[in-house]
mmCIF file of C-alpha atoms in Angstrom:
data_model
loop_
_atom_site.group_PDB
_atom_site.id
_atom_site.type_symbol
_atom_site.label_atom_id
_atom_site.label_comp_id
_atom_site.label_asym_id
_atom_site.label_seq_id
_atom_site.Cartn_x
_atom_site.Cartn_y
_atom_site.Cartn_z
ATOM 1 C CA MET A 8 -0.358 -0.232 -0.158
ATOM 2 C CA ARG A 9 1.463 3.063 -1.433
ATOM 3 C CA VAL A 10 0.384 6.386 0.534
ATOM 4 C CA VAL A 11 0.519 9.516 -2.256
ATOM 5 C CA GLY A 12 0.257 13.233 -1.193
ATOM 6 C CA SER A 13 -0.617 15.880 -3.848
ATOM 7 C CA PRO A 14 2.083 16.744 -5.178
ATOM 8 C CA VAL A 15 0.625 19.867 -6.843
ATOM 9 C CA PRO A 16 1.770 22.393 -2.820
ATOM 10 C CA GLY A 17 5.783 20.723 -3.760
ATOM 11 C CA ARG A 18 6.146 22.030 -7.347
ATOM 12 C CA LEU A 19 4.512 25.771 -6.877
ATOM 13 C CA GLY A 20 6.726 25.600 -3.977
ATOM 14 C CA ASP A 21 9.701 24.928 -5.965
ATOM 15 C CA ALA A 22 9.398 26.997 -9.058
ATOM 16 C CA LEU A 23 9.178 30.008 -6.672
ATOM 17 C CA LEU A 24 12.017 28.987 -4.644
ATOM 18 C CA ALA A 25 13.597 29.225 -8.295
ATOM 19 C CA VAL A 26 12.577 31.813 -9.386
ATOM 20 C CA SER A 27 12.824 33.840 -6.445
ATOM 21 C CA LEU A 28 16.561 33.392 -6.774
ATOM 22 C CA ALA A 29 17.067 34.047 -10.000
ATOM 23 C CA VAL A 30 15.456 37.647 -9.592
ATOM 24 C CA LEU A 31 17.217 38.239 -5.785
ATOM 25 C CA THR A 32 20.282 36.736 -7.719
ATOM 26 C CA ALA A 33 20.468 39.482 -10.844
ATOM 27 C CA VAL A 34 19.161 42.144 -8.804
ATOM 28 C CA PHE A 35 22.110 41.751 -6.252
ATOM 29 C CA SER A 36 24.720 41.467 -8.919
ATOM 30 C CA LEU A 37 23.348 44.319 -10.890
ATOM 31 C CA GLN A 38 23.327 47.364 -7.591
ATOM 32 C CA TYR A 39 26.708 45.397 -6.098
ATOM 33 C CA HIS A 40 29.867 46.405 -8.684
ATOM 34 C CA PRO A 41 33.169 44.413 -6.570
ATOM 35 C CA ASP A 42 36.204 46.293 -8.102
ATOM 36 C CA GLY A 43 38.337 43.546 -10.186
ATOM 37 C CA TRP A 44 35.607 42.116 -11.686
ATOM 38 C CA PRO A 45 33.636 42.758 -14.775
ATOM 39 C CA PRO A 46 29.847 43.659 -14.507
ATOM 40 C CA PHE A 47 27.039 41.523 -14.555
ATOM 41 C CA ASP A 48 25.584 41.233 -18.111
ATOM 42 C CA ALA A 49 22.796 40.055 -20.192
ATOM 43 C CA ALA A 50 25.279 36.622 -20.414
ATOM 44 C CA ALA A 51 25.676 36.372 -16.598
ATOM 45 C CA ILE A 52 22.395 36.615 -15.422
ATOM 46 C CA ALA A 53 21.495 34.058 -18.803
ATOM 47 C CA LEU A 54 23.784 31.941 -16.833
ATOM 48 C CA ALA A 55 22.468 32.449 -13.510
ATOM 49 C CA CYS A 56 19.086 31.364 -14.684
ATOM 50 C CA VAL A 57 21.448 28.541 -16.225
ATOM 51 C CA VAL A 58 21.885 27.525 -13.004
ATOM 52 C CA TYR A 59 18.252 28.508 -10.857
ATOM 53 C CA LEU A 60 15.218 27.878 -12.810
ATOM 54 C CA PRO A 61 15.816 24.846 -13.340
ATOM 55 C CA LEU A 62 15.217 24.060 -9.194
ATOM 56 C CA ALA A 63 11.743 24.216 -10.122
ATOM 57 C CA PHE A 64 12.086 20.626 -10.653
ATOM 58 C CA ARG A 65 14.319 19.550 -8.256
ATOM 59 C CA ARG A 66 12.001 17.037 -7.703
ATOM 60 C CA GLN A 67 11.148 15.755 -11.001
ATOM 61 C CA ALA A 68 13.382 15.302 -11.886
ATOM 62 C CA PRO A 69 16.941 16.199 -9.965
ATOM 63 C CA TRP A 70 20.225 14.866 -11.970
ATOM 64 C CA THR A 71 19.069 16.376 -14.925
ATOM 65 C CA VAL A 72 18.769 19.669 -12.350
ATOM 66 C CA LEU A 73 21.869 19.013 -10.792
ATOM 67 C CA ALA A 74 23.425 18.594 -14.003
ATOM 68 C CA VAL A 75 22.217 21.588 -15.528
ATOM 69 C CA SER A 76 22.923 23.528 -12.055
ATOM 70 C CA CYS A 77 26.747 22.904 -11.655
ATOM 71 C CA ALA A 78 27.662 23.462 -15.762
ATOM 72 C CA GLY A 79 25.970 26.807 -15.733
ATOM 73 C CA TYR A 80 28.343 27.278 -12.830
ATOM 74 C CA ALA A 81 31.239 25.705 -14.301
ATOM 75 C CA ALA A 82 30.735 28.387 -17.139
ATOM 76 C CA TYR A 83 29.870 31.244 -14.905
ATOM 77 C CA ALA A 84 33.112 31.231 -13.517
ATOM 78 C CA ALA A 85 35.290 29.927 -16.449
ATOM 79 C CA LEU A 86 34.187 33.672 -17.918
ATOM 80 C CA GLY A 87 35.990 35.233 -14.752
ATOM 81 C CA PHE A 88 31.943 36.206 -13.532
ATOM 82 C CA GLN A 89 31.702 37.356 -9.724
ATOM 83 C CA PRO A 90 31.412 32.858 -9.058
ATOM 84 C CA SER A 91 29.991 33.622 -4.864
ATOM 85 C CA ALA A 92 26.194 35.484 -6.547
ATOM 86 C CA ILE A 93 24.991 32.023 -7.764
ATOM 87 C CA VAL A 94 27.132 29.231 -5.718
ATOM 88 C CA TRP A 95 24.271 28.381 -3.933
ATOM 89 C CA GLY A 96 21.853 26.718 -7.206
ATOM 90 C CA PRO A 97 24.552 23.710 -7.261
ATOM 91 C CA VAL A 98 24.106 23.236 -3.587
ATOM 92 C CA LEU A 99 20.273 23.159 -3.507
ATOM 93 C CA GLY A 100 20.712 20.546 -6.640
ATOM 94 C CA PHE A 101 23.586 18.185 -4.669
ATOM 95 C CA PHE A 102 21.017 18.489 -1.808
ATOM 96 C CA THR A 103 17.875 17.145 -3.235
ATOM 97 C CA ILE A 104 18.927 14.194 -4.436
ATOM 98 C CA ALA A 105 19.823 14.076 -0.596
ATOM 99 C CA THR A 106 16.751 14.146 0.124
ATOM 100 C CA LEU A 107 15.047 11.815 -2.289
ATOM 101 C CA LYS A 108 18.400 9.262 -3.285
ATOM 102 C CA PRO A 109 19.451 6.977 -1.847
ATOM 103 C CA PRO A 110 23.786 7.468 -0.080
ATOM 104 C CA ARG A 111 25.354 5.100 -2.485
ATOM 105 C CA GLU A 112 23.670 7.410 -4.785
ATOM 106 C CA VAL A 113 24.272 10.125 -3.153
ATOM 107 C CA ALA A 114 28.094 9.574 -2.859
ATOM 108 C CA PHE A 115 28.899 9.220 -6.806
ATOM 109 C CA CYS A 116 27.346 12.475 -7.591
ATOM 110 C CA ALA A 117 29.246 13.645 -4.904
ATOM 111 C CA LEU A 118 31.822 14.401 -6.097
ATOM 112 C CA PRO A 119 31.511 16.138 -9.399
ATOM 113 C CA THR A 120 29.634 18.403 -7.834
ATOM 114 C CA GLY A 121 32.233 19.245 -4.653
ATOM 115 C CA VAL A 122 34.567 18.937 -7.777
ATOM 116 C CA VAL A 123 32.563 22.037 -9.625
ATOM 117 C CA TRP A 124 32.021 24.531 -6.491
ATOM 118 C CA THR A 125 35.919 23.975 -5.213
ATOM 119 C CA TYR A 126 36.335 25.212 -8.948
ATOM 120 C CA GLY A 127 34.346 28.804 -8.340
ATOM 121 C CA SER A 128 36.102 28.710 -4.499
ATOM 122 C CA LEU A 129 39.748 29.009 -7.018
ATOM 123 C CA ALA A 130 38.341 30.929 -9.910
ATOM 124 C CA SER A 131 37.583 33.947 -7.448
ATOM 125 C CA GLY A 132 41.569 33.809 -6.081
ATOM 126 C CA VAL A 133 40.926 34.403 -2.920
ATOM 127 C CA LEU A 134 41.271 31.395 -0.801
ATOM 128 C CA SER A 135 44.562 28.977 -1.287
ATOM 129 C CA ALA A 136 43.450 25.667 -2.522
ATOM 130 C CA GLY A 137 43.501 23.922 0.996
ATOM 131 C CA VAL A 138 40.415 26.549 2.808
ATOM 132 C CA CYS A 139 38.709 25.730 -0.299
ATOM 133 C CA ILE A 140 38.561 22.158 -0.688
ATOM 134 C CA GLY A 141 37.745 21.819 3.263
ATOM 135 C CA GLN A 142 34.528 24.647 2.904
ATOM 136 C CA THR A 143 33.794 22.236 -0.009
ATOM 137 C CA ALA A 144 33.803 19.377 1.926
ATOM 138 C CA VAL A 145 31.978 20.951 5.542
ATOM 139 C CA VAL A 146 28.767 22.689 2.638
ATOM 140 C CA LEU A 147 28.432 18.798 1.001
ATOM 141 C CA GLY A 148 28.701 17.590 4.577
ATOM 142 C CA ILE A 149 26.263 19.179 6.062
ATOM 143 C CA ALA A 150 23.544 19.469 3.089
ATOM 144 C CA TRP A 151 24.265 15.411 3.156
ATOM 145 C CA VAL A 152 22.717 15.322 6.631
ATOM 146 C CA PHE A 153 20.478 18.008 6.408
ATOM 147 C CA GLY A 154 18.533 16.128 2.983
ATOM 148 C CA ALA A 155 19.486 11.931 4.815
ATOM 149 C CA THR A 156 17.539 13.265 8.003
ATOM 150 C CA ILE A 157 14.542 14.921 5.898
ATOM 151 C CA ARG A 158 15.309 11.756 3.442
ATOM 152 C CA GLU A 159 14.402 9.145 7.100
ATOM 153 C CA LEU A 160 12.254 11.515 8.563
ATOM 154 C CA GLY A 161 9.558 11.282 4.784
ATOM 155 C CA VAL A 162 10.163 7.105 4.988
ATOM 156 C CA ARG A 163 9.478 7.226 8.669
ATOM 157 C CA ASN A 164 5.738 9.051 7.726
ATOM 158 C CA ARG A 165 5.055 7.137 4.896
ATOM 159 C CA ARG A 166 4.960 4.047 6.990
ATOM 160 C CA LEU A 167 3.520 5.472 10.232
ATOM 161 C CA ALA A 168 0.651 6.258 7.434
ATOM 162 C CA GLU A 169 0.689 2.995 6.258
ATOM 163 C CA LEU A 170 0.581 1.377 9.640
ATOM 164 C CA THR A 171 -2.798 3.494 10.391
ATOM 165 C CA ALA A 172 -4.082 2.435 7.425
ATOM 166 C CA ARG A 173 -3.486 -1.122 8.011
ATOM 167 C CA LEU A 174 -4.270 -0.825 11.956
ATOM 168 C CA ARG A 175 -8.136 1.223 9.934
ATOM 169 C CA GLU A 176 -8.471 -1.754 8.551
ATOM 170 C CA GLU A 177 -8.209 -4.125 11.514
ATOM 171 C CA GLN A 178 -9.997 -2.285 13.544
ATOM 172 C CA GLU A 179 -13.099 -2.734 11.220
ATOM 173 C CA ALA A 180 -12.453 -6.095 10.554
ATOM 174 C CA ARG A 181 -12.167 -6.189 14.745
ATOM 175 C CA ALA A 182 -15.442 -4.593 14.878
ATOM 176 C CA ARG A 183 -16.633 -6.908 11.667
ATOM 177 C CA HIS A 184 -16.235 -9.403 14.045
ATOM 178 C CA ALA A 185 -17.226 -8.806 17.042
ATOM 179 C CA VAL A 186 -20.741 -8.094 14.254
ATOM 180 C CA THR A 187 -20.403 -11.876 13.910
ATOM 181 C CA GLU A 188 -20.500 -11.851 16.849
ATOM 182 C CA GLU A 189 -22.830 -11.436 18.436
ATOM 183 C CA ARG A 190 -25.249 -12.433 15.716
ATOM 184 C CA LEU A 191 -24.295 -16.186 16.532
ATOM 185 C CA ARG A 192 -24.482 -15.215 19.898
ATOM 186 C CA ILE A 193 -28.636 -14.218 18.768
ATOM 187 C CA ALA A 194 -28.917 -16.800 16.918
ATOM 188 C CA ARG A 195 -28.025 -18.927 20.582
ATOM 189 C CA GLU A 196 -30.640 -17.131 22.319
ATOM 190 C CA LEU A 197 -33.965 -18.211 19.011
ATOM 191 C CA HIS A 198 -32.196 -21.436 19.628
ATOM 192 C CA ASP A 199 -33.059 -21.370 23.438
ATOM 193 C CA VAL A 200 -36.103 -19.833 22.676
ATOM 194 C CA VAL A 201 -37.302 -21.586 20.816
ATOM 195 C CA ALA A 202 -36.430 -24.784 22.107
ATOM 196 C CA HIS A 203 -37.717 -24.034 24.885
ATOM 197 C CA HIS A 204 -41.320 -22.365 24.144
ATOM 198 C CA LEU A 205 -41.165 -25.566 20.933
ATOM 199 C CA SER A 206 -41.327 -28.781 24.001
ATOM 200 C CA VAL A 207 -43.448 -27.078 25.885
ATOM 201 C CA LEU A 208 -46.479 -26.732 23.260
ATOM 202 C CA SER A 209 -45.538 -30.184 21.956
ATOM 203 C CA VAL A 210 -45.454 -31.910 25.553
ATOM 204 C CA GLN A 211 -48.443 -29.629 26.556
ATOM 205 C CA SER A 212 -51.199 -30.361 23.278
ATOM 206 C CA GLY A 213 -49.936 -33.921 23.378
ATOM 207 C CA LEU A 214 -51.224 -34.554 26.879
ATOM 208 C CA ALA A 215 -55.152 -32.022 25.550
ATOM 209 C CA SER A 216 -54.924 -34.825 22.837
ATOM 210 C CA TYR A 217 -54.539 -37.784 25.284
ATOM 211 C CA VAL A 218 -57.131 -36.262 28.595
ATOM 212 C CA PHE A 219 -59.070 -35.400 25.178
ATOM 213 C CA ASP A 220 -62.206 -37.312 25.689
ATOM 214 C CA SER A 221 -61.577 -38.052 28.986
ATOM 215 C CA ASP A 222 -61.100 -35.152 31.459
ATOM 216 C CA PRO A 223 -61.607 -32.503 29.531
ATOM 217 C CA GLU A 224 -60.715 -29.916 32.574
ATOM 218 C CA THR A 225 -57.171 -30.800 31.761
ATOM 219 C CA ALA A 226 -57.206 -31.032 28.540
ATOM 220 C CA ARG A 227 -57.731 -27.157 28.970
ATOM 221 C CA GLY A 228 -55.963 -26.269 30.986
ATOM 222 C CA ALA A 229 -53.136 -27.991 28.519
ATOM 223 C CA LEU A 230 -54.787 -25.321 25.876
ATOM 224 C CA ASP A 231 -54.535 -22.925 27.798
ATOM 225 C CA THR A 232 -50.245 -23.196 28.812
ATOM 226 C CA ILE A 233 -49.994 -23.495 25.036
ATOM 227 C CA HIS A 234 -51.823 -19.965 24.447
ATOM 228 C CA SER A 235 -50.032 -18.005 26.987
ATOM 229 C CA THR A 236 -46.630 -20.358 26.117
ATOM 230 C CA ALA A 237 -47.539 -19.225 22.202
ATOM 231 C CA ARG A 238 -47.417 -15.502 22.908
ATOM 232 C CA ARG A 239 -44.012 -15.277 25.139
ATOM 233 C CA SER A 240 -41.882 -17.010 22.821
ATOM 234 C CA LEU A 241 -43.629 -14.976 20.139
ATOM 235 C CA GLU A 242 -42.441 -11.432 22.490
ATOM 236 C CA GLU A 243 -39.821 -13.408 23.245
ATOM 237 C CA MET A 244 -38.168 -14.145 19.589
ATOM 238 C CA ARG A 245 -39.787 -10.061 17.800
ATOM 239 C CA GLY A 246 -37.896 -9.041 20.457
ATOM 240 C CA LEU A 247 -34.420 -11.060 19.538
ATOM 241 C CA LEU A 248 -34.963 -10.873 15.858
ATOM 242 C CA GLN A 249 -34.996 -7.005 16.858
ATOM 243 C CA VAL A 250 -32.174 -7.055 17.664
ATOM 244 C CA LEU A 251 -31.032 -8.613 14.433
ATOM 245 C CA ARG A 252 -31.810 -5.594 12.181
ATOM 246 C CA ILE A 253 -28.474 -5.644 9.980
ATOM 247 C CA SER A 254 -28.394 -1.894 8.180
ATOM 248 C CA PRO A 255 -27.722 -1.584 4.470
ATOM 249 C CA ASP A 256 -24.625 -2.482 3.823
ATOM 250 C CA GLY A 257 -25.131 -5.199 5.970
ATOM 251 C CA THR A 258 -22.179 -5.107 7.990
ATOM 252 C CA GLU A 259 -24.198 -3.354 11.055
ATOM 253 C CA VAL A 260 -25.656 -4.417 13.793
ATOM 254 C CA ILE A 261 -28.639 -2.277 13.902
ATOM 255 C CA GLY A 262 -30.213 -2.182 17.958
ATOM 256 C CA GLY A 263 -33.832 -1.968 17.771
ATOM 257 C CA PRO A 264 -36.630 -1.741 20.725
ATOM 258 C CA ALA A 265 -36.516 -4.417 23.279
ATOM 259 C CA ALA A 266 -40.033 -5.951 22.376
ATOM 260 C CA GLY A 267 -39.909 -5.974 27.206
ATOM 261 C CA PRO A 268 -37.186 -6.384 29.702
ATOM 262 C CA ALA A 269 -34.374 -9.314 29.062
ATOM 263 C CA PRO A 270 -35.071 -11.752 31.051
ATOM 264 C CA GLY A 271 -33.393 -13.292 34.069
ATOM 265 C CA LEU A 272 -33.867 -14.905 37.565
ATOM 266 C CA GLU A 273 -35.893 -12.483 38.156
ATOM 267 C CA ARG A 274 -39.133 -14.490 35.954
ATOM 268 C CA LEU A 275 -37.706 -17.394 37.036
ATOM 269 C CA GLY A 276 -41.600 -18.586 38.507
ATOM 270 C CA GLU A 277 -42.639 -17.980 35.338
ATOM 271 C CA LEU A 278 -40.161 -20.897 33.894
ATOM 272 C CA VAL A 279 -40.808 -23.008 36.216
ATOM 273 C CA ASP A 280 -44.483 -22.330 35.891
ATOM 274 C CA ARG A 281 -44.234 -24.144 32.227
ATOM 275 C CA VAL A 282 -42.309 -26.072 33.419
ATOM 276 C CA GLY A 283 -44.193 -27.481 36.336
ATOM 277 C CA ALA A 284 -47.676 -27.091 33.548
ATOM 278 C CA ALA A 285 -45.386 -29.620 31.255
ATOM 279 C CA GLY A 286 -45.538 -32.917 33.759
ATOM 280 C CA VAL A 287 -42.485 -31.947 35.093
ATOM 281 C CA THR A 288 -42.070 -30.795 38.973
ATOM 282 C CA VAL A 289 -39.842 -28.407 40.006
ATOM 283 C CA ASP A 290 -38.438 -27.881 43.117
ATOM 284 C CA VAL A 291 -36.513 -24.549 43.883
ATOM 285 C CA ALA A 292 -34.551 -24.082 47.225
ATOM 286 C CA VAL A 293 -32.452 -20.415 47.636
ATOM 287 C CA ARG A 294 -29.927 -20.404 49.446
ATOM 288 C CA GLY A 295 -27.435 -16.976 51.122
ATOM 289 C CA ALA A 296 -28.828 -14.139 50.403
ATOM 290 C CA ARG A 297 -30.465 -12.851 47.425
ATOM 291 C CA ARG A 298 -26.984 -10.781 45.588
ATOM 292 C CA PRO A 299 -27.708 -8.953 41.741
ATOM 293 C CA LEU A 300 -25.866 -10.378 38.508
ATOM 294 C CA ALA A 301 -24.967 -7.657 36.282
ATOM 295 C CA PRO A 302 -27.198 -8.035 32.976
ATOM 296 C CA GLY A 303 -25.236 -10.445 30.887
ATOM 297 C CA PRO A 304 -24.874 -13.094 33.807
ATOM 298 C CA ASP A 305 -28.195 -12.656 35.046
ATOM 299 C CA LEU A 306 -29.724 -13.324 30.934
ATOM 300 C CA CYS A 307 -26.776 -16.602 31.316
ATOM 301 C CA ALA A 308 -27.800 -18.003 34.006
ATOM 302 C CA TYR A 309 -31.265 -17.156 32.636
ATOM 303 C CA ARG A 310 -30.958 -18.825 29.616
ATOM 304 C CA ILE A 311 -29.161 -22.075 31.109
ATOM 305 C CA LEU A 312 -31.897 -22.451 33.369
ATOM 306 C CA GLN A 313 -34.257 -22.680 30.176
ATOM 307 C CA GLU A 314 -31.902 -25.127 28.433
ATOM 308 C CA ALA A 315 -31.721 -27.182 31.173
ATOM 309 C CA LEU A 316 -34.820 -27.663 32.033
ATOM 310 C CA THR A 317 -36.162 -28.056 28.060
ATOM 311 C CA ASN A 318 -33.824 -31.121 28.352
ATOM 312 C CA VAL A 319 -36.087 -33.075 30.964
ATOM 313 C CA LEU A 320 -38.688 -32.259 29.306
ATOM 314 C CA LYS A 321 -37.157 -33.729 26.436
ATOM 315 C CA HIS A 322 -34.898 -36.848 27.656
ATOM 316 C CA ALA A 323 -37.228 -37.249 30.763
ATOM 317 C CA GLY A 324 -40.725 -37.019 30.231
ATOM 318 C CA PRO A 325 -42.092 -35.803 33.973
ATOM 319 C CA ALA A 326 -39.405 -36.257 36.389
ATOM 320 C CA HIS A 327 -38.875 -34.584 39.782
ATOM 321 C CA VAL A 328 -36.585 -32.001 39.593
ATOM 322 C CA ALA A 329 -34.279 -29.426 41.832
ATOM 323 C CA LEU A 330 -32.789 -26.702 41.537
ATOM 324 C CA SER A 331 -31.116 -24.988 43.790
ATOM 325 C CA LEU A 332 -29.414 -21.978 43.874
ATOM 326 C CA ASP A 333 -26.632 -20.722 46.038
ATOM 327 C CA TYR A 334 -25.662 -17.451 46.977
ATOM 328 C CA GLY A 335 -21.485 -16.670 47.986
ATOM 329 C CA PRO A 336 -19.343 -14.612 48.357
ATOM 330 C CA GLU A 337 -18.613 -13.794 45.042
ATOM 331 C CA VAL A 338 -20.251 -16.197 43.010
ATOM 332 C CA LEU A 339 -23.897 -17.837 41.973
ATOM 333 C CA THR A 340 -24.142 -21.557 42.074
ATOM 334 C CA VAL A 341 -27.008 -23.195 40.338
ATOM 335 C CA ARG A 342 -27.689 -26.574 40.512
ATOM 336 C CA VAL A 343 -30.482 -27.630 38.687
ATOM 337 C CA THR A 344 -31.088 -32.310 38.617
ATOM 338 C CA ASP A 345 -33.521 -34.686 36.999
ATOM 339 C CA ASP A 346 -34.605 -37.332 39.232
ATOM 340 C CA GLY A 347 -34.569 -39.178 35.342
ATOM 341 C CA GLY A 348 -38.407 -39.425 35.043
ATOM 342 C CA SER A 349 -40.687 -41.366 37.123
ATOM 343 C CA GLY A 350 -43.840 -42.942 34.399
ATOM 344 C CA GLY A 351 -46.377 -41.145 34.121
ATOM 345 C CA VAL A 352 -47.824 -40.301 30.241
ATOM 346 C CA PRO A 353 -44.396 -40.820 28.057
ATOM 347 C CA GLN A 354 -43.989 -37.118 26.727
ATOM 348 C CA ARG A 355 -39.769 -37.768 24.629
ATOM 349 C CA VAL A 356 -39.283 -34.615 22.211
ATOM 350 C CA THR A 357 -36.436 -35.925 19.329
ATOM 351 C CA GLY A 358 -33.075 -32.980 18.965
ATOM 352 C CA GLY A 359 -29.779 -32.008 18.671
ATOM 353 C CA GLY A 360 -26.485 -32.305 21.840
ATOM 354 C CA HIS A 361 -25.345 -28.773 21.342
ATOM 355 C CA GLY A 362 -27.184 -27.719 24.494
ATOM 356 C CA LEU A 363 -24.030 -28.399 26.337
ATOM 357 C CA ILE A 364 -22.160 -26.889 23.781
ATOM 358 C CA GLY A 365 -24.311 -24.226 24.453
ATOM 359 C CA MET A 366 -24.229 -23.827 27.971
ATOM 360 C CA ARG A 367 -20.615 -24.620 28.577
ATOM 361 C CA GLU A 368 -19.812 -21.570 26.497
ATOM 362 C CA ARG A 369 -21.667 -19.013 27.517
ATOM 363 C CA VAL A 370 -20.288 -19.936 31.300
ATOM 364 C CA ARG A 371 -17.050 -19.533 29.496
ATOM 365 C CA MET A 372 -17.673 -16.136 28.245
ATOM 366 C CA TYR A 373 -18.312 -14.941 32.281
ATOM 367 C CA ASP A 374 -15.337 -16.419 33.600
ATOM 368 C CA GLY A 375 -17.714 -19.058 35.382
ATOM 369 C CA LEU A 376 -17.592 -22.942 36.064
ATOM 370 C CA PHE A 377 -19.314 -25.512 33.922
ATOM 371 C CA ARG A 378 -20.318 -29.396 35.130
ATOM 372 C CA ALA A 379 -22.595 -31.149 33.587
ATOM 373 C CA GLY A 380 -23.506 -35.881 33.561
ATOM 374 C CA PRO A 381 -25.227 -38.480 34.257
ATOM 375 C CA LEU A 382 -25.587 -39.103 38.186
ATOM 376 C CA ARG A 383 -25.120 -42.617 39.548
ATOM 377 C CA THR A 384 -28.809 -43.233 40.757
ATOM 378 C CA GLY A 385 -30.163 -42.115 37.300
ATOM 379 C CA GLY A 386 -31.184 -38.230 36.460
ATOM 380 C CA PHE A 387 -28.982 -35.960 34.785
ATOM 381 C CA GLU A 388 -27.892 -33.078 36.824
ATOM 382 C CA VAL A 389 -26.144 -29.193 35.997
ATOM 383 C CA MET A 390 -24.418 -27.032 37.563
ATOM 384 C CA PHE A 391 -22.473 -23.501 37.132
ATOM 385 C CA THR A 392 -20.668 -20.827 38.722
ATOM 386 C CA LEU A 393 -21.459 -16.452 37.318
ATOM 387 C CA PRO A 394 -20.073 -13.960 39.262
ATOM 388 C CA LEU A 395 -21.883 -11.739 42.222
ATOM 389 C CA VAL A 396 -22.051 -8.258 40.901
ATOM 390 C CA THR A 397 -19.703 -6.688 43.705
#
């Protein structure tokens, strides 16, 4: 990935620099007439333009600009004009190469530039050869160091821009990943809602059909339970689907108004009543002082209990369940234990085996513990812990 800025400001600045140097040199030389030097005539002005005006293209053609500038400066000094008037043209050309090219190329152009600059200094007849060479070395060395520093800063700025763009892409990718995770979480919520309520509906419809002729009151009660359960299922599904609305570009989850408060342990009584109406007896025991959970763990606890009791309906039929809530100093420990069923009208509902995996993933998300498995005495137990609000 390349980050390229607009070249217009740089070109305009170079053009202004080149024209300004040419004009200032002409004005200065026309007003300054040192003894022993020929007047600054049209030829001198033309050579000054040859030295300075190419600097307008120093970024686009640095090698050509340096060669033309050095040639003009050498011709200017050879004709006997005062060299100090246009001495900075070759230095600026050399400085430009130092800002754009690697050290090997800069060293290659340092020799011809130094020769031309030293020749101009010697042509003045004022300084000795040693002083001219030393002066040339110092000036070109300073230009090289400053040019290399600017080049390094440019490289770092480009790398920083690339890293910034890459970081922005990674942040967008993480945002898309978070959206996907949210959709998966909502999909698990839908699975829990549908599995639980459909299990209750199946059991109640089977019971109503079984006792429709022999016990009309029981059948009517089962139909009432089917009605209320179906209404509750629709409400919960509508709330989840409102959250699952997708933005027009398909990359963002748009939150919508919920159809009611999120399920939590406050609604455990409703859950127990629905399961009890389906023929499962649930005894709830609470130990310790009740304390609230954060919204996330609270919903997690409700969904796990919903899934566990649904599994009892699926696999144990009419059974007795012991549900305990143990409020400890920092965590809530929940156990759901069933006795494996005690006979009666068989109410079996087929289903998949991914419920326990979903429970474990939910608990792990909040750094809790999860254990589930059959008991030696028969039946099945689900145990999990979740952090309490402190």
